[in-house]
Amino acid sequence: MSSTYAADELLVAYLDNQLDPQQRLQLEQRLAGEPALAERLTLLARSNLPFKQAFAPLLDEAPVQQLSEAWPLTVATPQTGISRRGLIAAAVGFLALGIAGDRVYLQFNQPEDNWRGLVAQYMALYTPETLAGADESATQIVAQLQQTGDRLGISLPAQKLVLKGAELKNARVLAYDDRRIAQLTWLDTQYGALALCIIQQTGQQQPAESERRQGMNVVYWADGNHAFMLIGHNPTGEMTALAAHLQHALST
């Protein structure tokens, strides 16, 4: 298990008051001296993702034996149920091991009207290690792009989706209520997970605008048939340049 996965498990256990007094004291000492860890705790604490509903379909398809070997302290069987702590570990594991398939369902009792906010909450779970184990071949990536583009009615040619300093890791379709969201994910060598998300949306063209969500930079725009958002930890100026590149690539 990577140190990042272990840290997330520990932080969620802390939030759920599942640590014994000694563990809690040790973690609080670490939080006082590790700003990055404290920032991660703040992110997890303010997340309002209903993990059980969001990841239940993934868990139904989970290879329990494989996950139990990877996370023996957190992953329970379907019969015994899975704790919030285990859900986060399992969710990260699905993404890292590449066993979630090409369709992930995000189902919420009270979905946000703003799809960008929903995507940002989901992307907040990603770490560099989340994508590090996703080693799809070039042929597999092209096939994923073709399938994803077909479902969203948009051409996604691999040669136009090359980003400097980042490796395209996968393309998949997520479901938000009855809407499909295409997600193309890169691993930036310096800043970690970077994703372009696309939904079908009729209306006027919208020029690129920027915002911050869940501690990440977002650039979003629309072309009349689709709405796009690029989200990641890259600096604002770099995100703007990457978005401009993708906007041009997908409009020609």
mmCIF file of C-alpha atoms in Angstrom:
data_model
loop_
_atom_site.group_PDB
_atom_site.id
_atom_site.type_symbol
_atom_site.label_atom_id
_atom_site.label_comp_id
_atom_site.label_asym_id
_atom_site.label_seq_id
_atom_site.Cartn_x
_atom_site.Cartn_y
_atom_site.Cartn_z
ATOM 1 C CA MET A 1 0.000 0.000 0.000
ATOM 2 C CA SER A 2 1.433 3.430 -0.838
ATOM 3 C CA SER A 3 2.019 6.026 1.866
ATOM 4 C CA THR A 4 -0.684 8.235 0.321
ATOM 5 C CA TYR A 5 -3.331 5.525 0.556
ATOM 6 C CA ALA A 6 -2.302 4.806 4.138
ATOM 7 C CA ALA A 7 -2.453 8.499 5.027
ATOM 8 C CA ASP A 8 -5.958 8.847 3.573
ATOM 9 C CA GLU A 9 -7.158 5.818 5.518
ATOM 10 C CA LEU A 10 -5.684 7.242 8.708
ATOM 11 C CA LEU A 11 -7.226 10.659 8.147
ATOM 12 C CA VAL A 12 -10.681 9.234 7.455
ATOM 13 C CA ALA A 13 -10.388 7.037 10.555
ATOM 14 C CA TYR A 14 -9.498 10.193 12.484
ATOM 15 C CA LEU A 15 -12.550 12.015 11.121
ATOM 16 C CA ASP A 16 -14.740 9.029 11.991
ATOM 17 C CA ASN A 17 -13.291 8.908 15.522
ATOM 18 C CA GLN A 18 -11.988 5.377 14.925
ATOM 19 C CA LEU A 19 -8.462 5.891 16.274
ATOM 20 C CA ASP A 20 -7.423 4.946 19.777
ATOM 21 C CA PRO A 21 -6.072 7.771 21.999
ATOM 22 C CA GLN A 22 -2.434 6.980 21.229
ATOM 23 C CA GLN A 23 -3.008 6.888 17.454
ATOM 24 C CA ARG A 24 -4.983 10.106 17.637
ATOM 25 C CA LEU A 25 -2.218 11.865 19.575
ATOM 26 C CA GLN A 26 0.444 10.667 17.139
ATOM 27 C CA LEU A 27 -1.587 11.862 14.144
ATOM 28 C CA GLU A 28 -2.265 15.252 15.715
ATOM 29 C CA GLN A 29 1.469 15.654 16.288
ATOM 30 C CA ARG A 30 2.056 14.871 12.614
ATOM 31 C CA LEU A 31 -0.663 17.313 11.540
ATOM 32 C CA ALA A 32 1.050 20.083 13.511
ATOM 33 C CA GLY A 33 4.302 19.536 11.646
ATOM 34 C CA GLU A 34 3.130 18.454 8.163
ATOM 35 C CA PRO A 35 1.159 21.179 6.319
ATOM 36 C CA ALA A 36 0.422 18.901 3.341
ATOM 37 C CA LEU A 37 -1.127 16.285 5.611
ATOM 38 C CA ALA A 38 -3.171 18.943 7.401
ATOM 39 C CA GLU A 39 -4.408 20.268 4.053
ATOM 40 C CA ARG A 40 -5.449 16.753 3.034
ATOM 41 C CA LEU A 41 -7.391 16.389 6.285
ATOM 42 C CA THR A 42 -9.184 19.675 5.618
ATOM 43 C CA LEU A 43 -10.101 18.517 2.120
ATOM 44 C CA LEU A 44 -11.516 15.203 3.348
ATOM 45 C CA ALA A 45 -13.322 16.886 6.231
ATOM 46 C CA ARG A 46 -15.179 19.334 4.042
ATOM 47 C CA SER A 47 -16.036 16.836 1.324
ATOM 48 C CA ASN A 48 -19.761 16.109 1.265
ATOM 49 C CA LEU A 49 -19.507 13.128 -1.044
ATOM 50 C CA PRO A 50 -21.952 10.406 0.072
ATOM 51 C CA PHE A 51 -19.372 7.671 -0.422
ATOM 52 C CA LYS A 52 -21.654 4.665 0.031
ATOM 53 C CA GLN A 53 -24.137 5.733 -2.674
ATOM 54 C CA ALA A 54 -21.421 7.065 -4.967
ATOM 55 C CA PHE A 55 -19.287 3.939 -4.998
ATOM 56 C CA ALA A 56 -21.838 1.196 -4.338
ATOM 57 C CA PRO A 57 -21.989 0.103 -8.017
ATOM 58 C CA LEU A 58 -18.192 -0.122 -8.074
ATOM 59 C CA LEU A 59 -18.200 -2.221 -4.932
ATOM 60 C CA ASP A 60 -20.774 -4.588 -6.410
ATOM 61 C CA GLU A 61 -18.216 -5.409 -9.109
ATOM 62 C CA ALA A 62 -15.215 -5.442 -6.778
ATOM 63 C CA PRO A 63 -12.800 -8.370 -6.731
ATOM 64 C CA VAL A 64 -13.084 -8.648 -2.941
ATOM 65 C CA GLN A 65 -10.223 -11.108 -2.557
ATOM 66 C CA GLN A 66 -7.827 -8.831 -4.435
ATOM 67 C CA LEU A 67 -8.877 -5.788 -2.435
ATOM 68 C CA SER A 68 -8.736 -7.684 0.852
ATOM 69 C CA GLU A 69 -5.132 -8.593 0.150
ATOM 70 C CA ALA A 70 -4.296 -4.983 -0.677
ATOM 71 C CA TRP A 71 -6.258 -3.400 2.192
ATOM 72 C CA PRO A 72 -6.717 -6.166 4.813
ATOM 73 C CA LEU A 73 -7.664 -3.762 7.605
ATOM 74 C CA THR A 74 -10.267 -1.766 5.740
ATOM 75 C CA VAL A 75 -12.068 -3.825 3.107
ATOM 76 C CA ALA A 76 -14.935 -5.986 4.297
ATOM 77 C CA THR A 77 -16.994 -8.497 2.378
ATOM 78 C CA PRO A 78 -20.330 -7.493 0.821
ATOM 79 C CA GLN A 79 -22.037 -9.506 3.532
ATOM 80 C CA THR A 80 -20.445 -7.587 6.400
ATOM 81 C CA GLY A 81 -20.581 -4.168 4.771
ATOM 82 C CA ILE A 82 -17.859 -1.622 4.092
ATOM 83 C CA SER A 83 -17.057 1.307 6.326
ATOM 84 C CA ARG A 84 -16.572 4.855 5.128
ATOM 85 C CA ARG A 85 -12.870 4.340 5.732
ATOM 86 C CA GLY A 86 -12.890 1.219 3.588
ATOM 87 C CA LEU A 87 -14.911 2.877 0.854
ATOM 88 C CA ILE A 88 -12.268 5.528 0.280
ATOM 89 C CA ALA A 89 -9.490 2.949 0.228
ATOM 90 C CA ALA A 90 -11.470 0.732 -2.135
ATOM 91 C CA ALA A 91 -12.424 3.627 -4.406
ATOM 92 C CA VAL A 92 -8.819 4.741 -4.719
ATOM 93 C CA GLY A 93 -7.804 1.147 -5.294
ATOM 94 C CA PHE A 94 -10.297 0.658 -8.125
ATOM 95 C CA LEU A 95 -8.894 3.692 -9.915
ATOM 96 C CA ALA A 96 -5.259 2.781 -9.303
ATOM 97 C CA LEU A 97 -5.640 -0.864 -10.325
ATOM 98 C CA GLY A 98 -7.689 -0.016 -13.404
ATOM 99 C CA ILE A 99 -10.537 -2.381 -12.512
ATOM 100 C CA ALA A 100 -13.384 0.112 -12.510
ATOM 101 C CA GLY A 101 -14.127 -0.457 -16.191
ATOM 102 C CA ASP A 102 -15.068 2.264 -18.627
ATOM 103 C CA ARG A 103 -18.147 3.442 -16.760
ATOM 104 C CA VAL A 104 -18.327 4.702 -13.207
ATOM 105 C CA TYR A 105 -21.696 5.664 -11.754
ATOM 106 C CA LEU A 106 -21.946 8.704 -9.514
ATOM 107 C CA GLN A 107 -25.379 8.564 -7.951
ATOM 108 C CA PHE A 108 -26.427 11.071 -5.319
ATOM 109 C CA ASN A 109 -29.640 11.553 -3.369
ATOM 110 C CA GLN A 110 -29.426 15.306 -3.865
ATOM 111 C CA PRO A 111 -27.196 15.929 -6.906
ATOM 112 C CA GLU A 112 -25.759 19.378 -7.409
ATOM 113 C CA ASP A 113 -27.195 21.514 -10.165
ATOM 114 C CA ASN A 114 -23.656 22.473 -11.111
ATOM 115 C CA TRP A 115 -21.953 19.486 -12.725
ATOM 116 C CA ARG A 116 -18.545 21.095 -12.340
ATOM 117 C CA GLY A 117 -18.931 21.021 -8.592
ATOM 118 C CA LEU A 118 -19.797 17.338 -8.699
ATOM 119 C CA VAL A 119 -16.778 16.518 -10.834
ATOM 120 C CA ALA A 120 -14.510 18.562 -8.552
ATOM 121 C CA GLN A 121 -15.683 16.565 -5.535
ATOM 122 C CA TYR A 122 -14.890 13.340 -7.337
ATOM 123 C CA MET A 123 -11.504 14.571 -8.556
ATOM 124 C CA ALA A 124 -10.583 15.624 -5.022
ATOM 125 C CA LEU A 125 -10.111 11.902 -4.252
ATOM 126 C CA TYR A 126 -7.357 11.559 -6.855
ATOM 127 C CA THR A 127 -3.688 11.580 -5.926
ATOM 128 C CA PRO A 128 -0.675 11.025 -8.219
ATOM 129 C CA GLU A 129 -0.599 7.422 -7.000
ATOM 130 C CA THR A 130 -4.216 6.964 -8.081
ATOM 131 C CA LEU A 131 -3.106 6.971 -11.709
ATOM 132 C CA ALA A 132 0.414 5.664 -11.327
ATOM 133 C CA GLY A 133 -0.691 2.049 -11.712
ATOM 134 C CA ALA A 134 -2.863 2.664 -14.756
ATOM 135 C CA ASP A 135 -0.632 1.327 -17.520
ATOM 136 C CA GLU A 136 -2.926 1.118 -20.509
ATOM 137 C CA SER A 137 -1.315 0.492 -23.867
ATOM 138 C CA ALA A 138 -1.549 3.043 -26.658
ATOM 139 C CA THR A 139 -4.003 0.749 -28.436
ATOM 140 C CA GLN A 140 -6.193 0.522 -25.344
ATOM 141 C CA ILE A 141 -6.175 4.296 -24.925
ATOM 142 C CA VAL A 142 -7.246 4.809 -28.540
ATOM 143 C CA ALA A 143 -10.064 2.287 -28.080
ATOM 144 C CA GLN A 144 -11.221 4.020 -24.884
ATOM 145 C CA LEU A 145 -11.198 7.393 -26.627
ATOM 146 C CA GLN A 146 -13.235 5.976 -29.501
ATOM 147 C CA GLN A 147 -15.828 4.411 -27.192
ATOM 148 C CA THR A 148 -16.035 7.489 -24.984
ATOM 149 C CA GLY A 149 -16.340 9.831 -27.957
ATOM 150 C CA ASP A 150 -19.056 7.690 -29.513
ATOM 151 C CA ARG A 151 -21.133 7.852 -26.336
ATOM 152 C CA LEU A 152 -20.819 11.613 -26.104
ATOM 153 C CA GLY A 153 -21.050 12.372 -29.817
ATOM 154 C CA ILE A 154 -17.609 13.933 -30.072
ATOM 155 C CA SER A 155 -14.383 13.025 -31.859
ATOM 156 C CA LEU A 156 -11.481 12.374 -29.466
ATOM 157 C CA PRO A 157 -8.399 11.706 -31.614
ATOM 158 C CA ALA A 158 -5.446 10.612 -29.497
ATOM 159 C CA GLN A 159 -2.917 12.570 -31.539
ATOM 160 C CA LYS A 160 -4.693 15.837 -30.690
ATOM 161 C CA LEU A 161 -4.836 15.116 -26.972
ATOM 162 C CA VAL A 162 -1.120 15.117 -26.269
ATOM 163 C CA LEU A 163 -0.259 17.481 -23.412
ATOM 164 C CA LYS A 164 3.294 18.548 -22.637
ATOM 165 C CA GLY A 165 4.551 17.065 -19.398
ATOM 166 C CA ALA A 166 1.519 14.826 -18.937
ATOM 167 C CA GLU A 167 0.653 11.258 -19.931
ATOM 168 C CA LEU A 168 -2.883 10.336 -20.972
ATOM 169 C CA LYS A 169 -3.898 7.470 -18.683
ATOM 170 C CA ASN A 170 -7.496 6.634 -19.549
ATOM 171 C CA ALA A 171 -10.821 7.740 -20.981
ATOM 172 C CA ARG A 172 -14.122 6.657 -19.473
ATOM 173 C CA VAL A 173 -17.758 7.614 -19.116
ATOM 174 C CA LEU A 174 -19.341 8.539 -15.816
ATOM 175 C CA ALA A 175 -23.057 8.930 -15.197
ATOM 176 C CA TYR A 176 -24.595 11.891 -13.367
ATOM 177 C CA ASP A 177 -28.330 11.298 -12.973
ATOM 178 C CA ASP A 178 -29.351 10.560 -16.575
ATOM 179 C CA ARG A 179 -26.425 12.475 -18.084
ATOM 180 C CA ARG A 180 -23.142 11.093 -19.309
ATOM 181 C CA ILE A 181 -19.862 12.731 -18.433
ATOM 182 C CA ALA A 182 -16.758 11.839 -20.422
ATOM 183 C CA GLN A 183 -13.571 11.944 -18.379
ATOM 184 C CA LEU A 184 -10.114 11.952 -19.919
ATOM 185 C CA THR A 185 -7.388 11.728 -17.294
ATOM 186 C CA TRP A 186 -3.702 12.570 -17.557
ATOM 187 C CA LEU A 187 -0.931 12.181 -15.011
ATOM 188 C CA ASP A 188 1.088 15.382 -14.980
ATOM 189 C CA THR A 189 4.667 14.668 -13.958
ATOM 190 C CA GLN A 190 4.774 17.705 -11.683
ATOM 191 C CA TYR A 191 1.210 18.374 -10.518
ATOM 192 C CA GLY A 192 -0.537 15.000 -10.499
ATOM 193 C CA ALA A 193 -3.991 14.138 -11.812
ATOM 194 C CA LEU A 194 -5.385 16.332 -14.583
ATOM 195 C CA ALA A 195 -8.773 15.687 -16.166
ATOM 196 C CA LEU A 196 -10.854 16.968 -19.048
ATOM 197 C CA CYS A 197 -14.561 16.319 -18.492
ATOM 198 C CA ILE A 198 -17.230 16.726 -21.174
ATOM 199 C CA ILE A 199 -21.028 16.671 -21.187
ATOM 200 C CA GLN A 200 -23.478 17.026 -24.049
ATOM 201 C CA GLN A 201 -25.148 20.417 -23.812
ATOM 202 C CA THR A 202 -27.026 22.419 -26.400
ATOM 203 C CA GLY A 203 -26.895 26.168 -26.300
ATOM 204 C CA GLN A 204 -24.645 29.066 -27.111
ATOM 205 C CA GLN A 205 -20.894 28.923 -27.288
ATOM 206 C CA GLN A 206 -19.183 30.046 -24.102
ATOM 207 C CA PRO A 207 -15.634 31.386 -23.983
ATOM 208 C CA ALA A 208 -13.186 29.883 -21.526
ATOM 209 C CA GLU A 209 -13.476 31.035 -17.930
ATOM 210 C CA SER A 210 -11.550 30.061 -14.810
ATOM 211 C CA GLU A 211 -12.501 29.207 -11.243
ATOM 212 C CA ARG A 212 -11.274 27.328 -8.166
ATOM 213 C CA ARG A 213 -12.984 24.229 -6.790
ATOM 214 C CA GLN A 214 -11.864 21.834 -4.053
ATOM 215 C CA GLY A 215 -8.412 23.434 -4.044
ATOM 216 C CA MET A 216 -7.968 22.853 -7.785
ATOM 217 C CA ASN A 217 -7.925 25.148 -10.799
ATOM 218 C CA VAL A 218 -10.721 24.774 -13.342
ATOM 219 C CA VAL A 219 -11.068 26.161 -16.862
ATOM 220 C CA TYR A 220 -14.457 25.651 -18.516
ATOM 221 C CA TRP A 221 -16.035 26.475 -21.859
ATOM 222 C CA ALA A 222 -18.765 25.337 -24.276
ATOM 223 C CA ASP A 223 -18.998 24.979 -28.053
ATOM 224 C CA GLY A 224 -22.760 24.792 -28.494
ATOM 225 C CA ASN A 225 -22.916 20.982 -28.470
ATOM 226 C CA HIS A 226 -20.781 20.157 -25.466
ATOM 227 C CA ALA A 227 -19.602 21.762 -22.243
ATOM 228 C CA PHE A 228 -16.009 21.174 -21.143
ATOM 229 C CA MET A 229 -14.024 21.560 -17.954
ATOM 230 C CA LEU A 230 -10.317 21.022 -17.378
ATOM 231 C CA ILE A 231 -9.430 20.476 -13.725
ATOM 232 C CA GLY A 232 -6.137 19.937 -11.948
ATOM 233 C CA HIS A 233 -3.536 21.308 -9.568
ATOM 234 C CA ASN A 234 -1.499 22.991 -12.314
ATOM 235 C CA PRO A 235 -0.989 26.761 -11.887
ATOM 236 C CA THR A 236 -3.649 29.051 -13.321
ATOM 237 C CA GLY A 237 -1.589 30.236 -16.278
ATOM 238 C CA GLU A 238 -0.608 26.724 -17.271
ATOM 239 C CA MET A 239 -4.204 25.520 -16.967
ATOM 240 C CA THR A 240 -5.351 28.328 -19.223
ATOM 241 C CA ALA A 241 -2.767 27.382 -21.842
ATOM 242 C CA LEU A 242 -3.647 23.678 -21.657
ATOM 243 C CA ALA A 243 -7.344 24.478 -21.960
ATOM 244 C CA ALA A 244 -6.713 26.669 -24.999
ATOM 245 C CA HIS A 245 -4.770 23.825 -26.603
ATOM 246 C CA LEU A 246 -7.566 21.327 -25.958
ATOM 247 C CA GLN A 247 -10.269 23.754 -27.051
ATOM 248 C CA HIS A 248 -8.500 24.238 -30.375
ATOM 249 C CA ALA A 249 -7.748 20.517 -30.758
ATOM 250 C CA LEU A 250 -11.368 19.472 -30.252
ATOM 251 C CA SER A 251 -12.817 22.129 -32.502
ATOM 252 C CA THR A 252 -10.795 21.271 -35.615
#
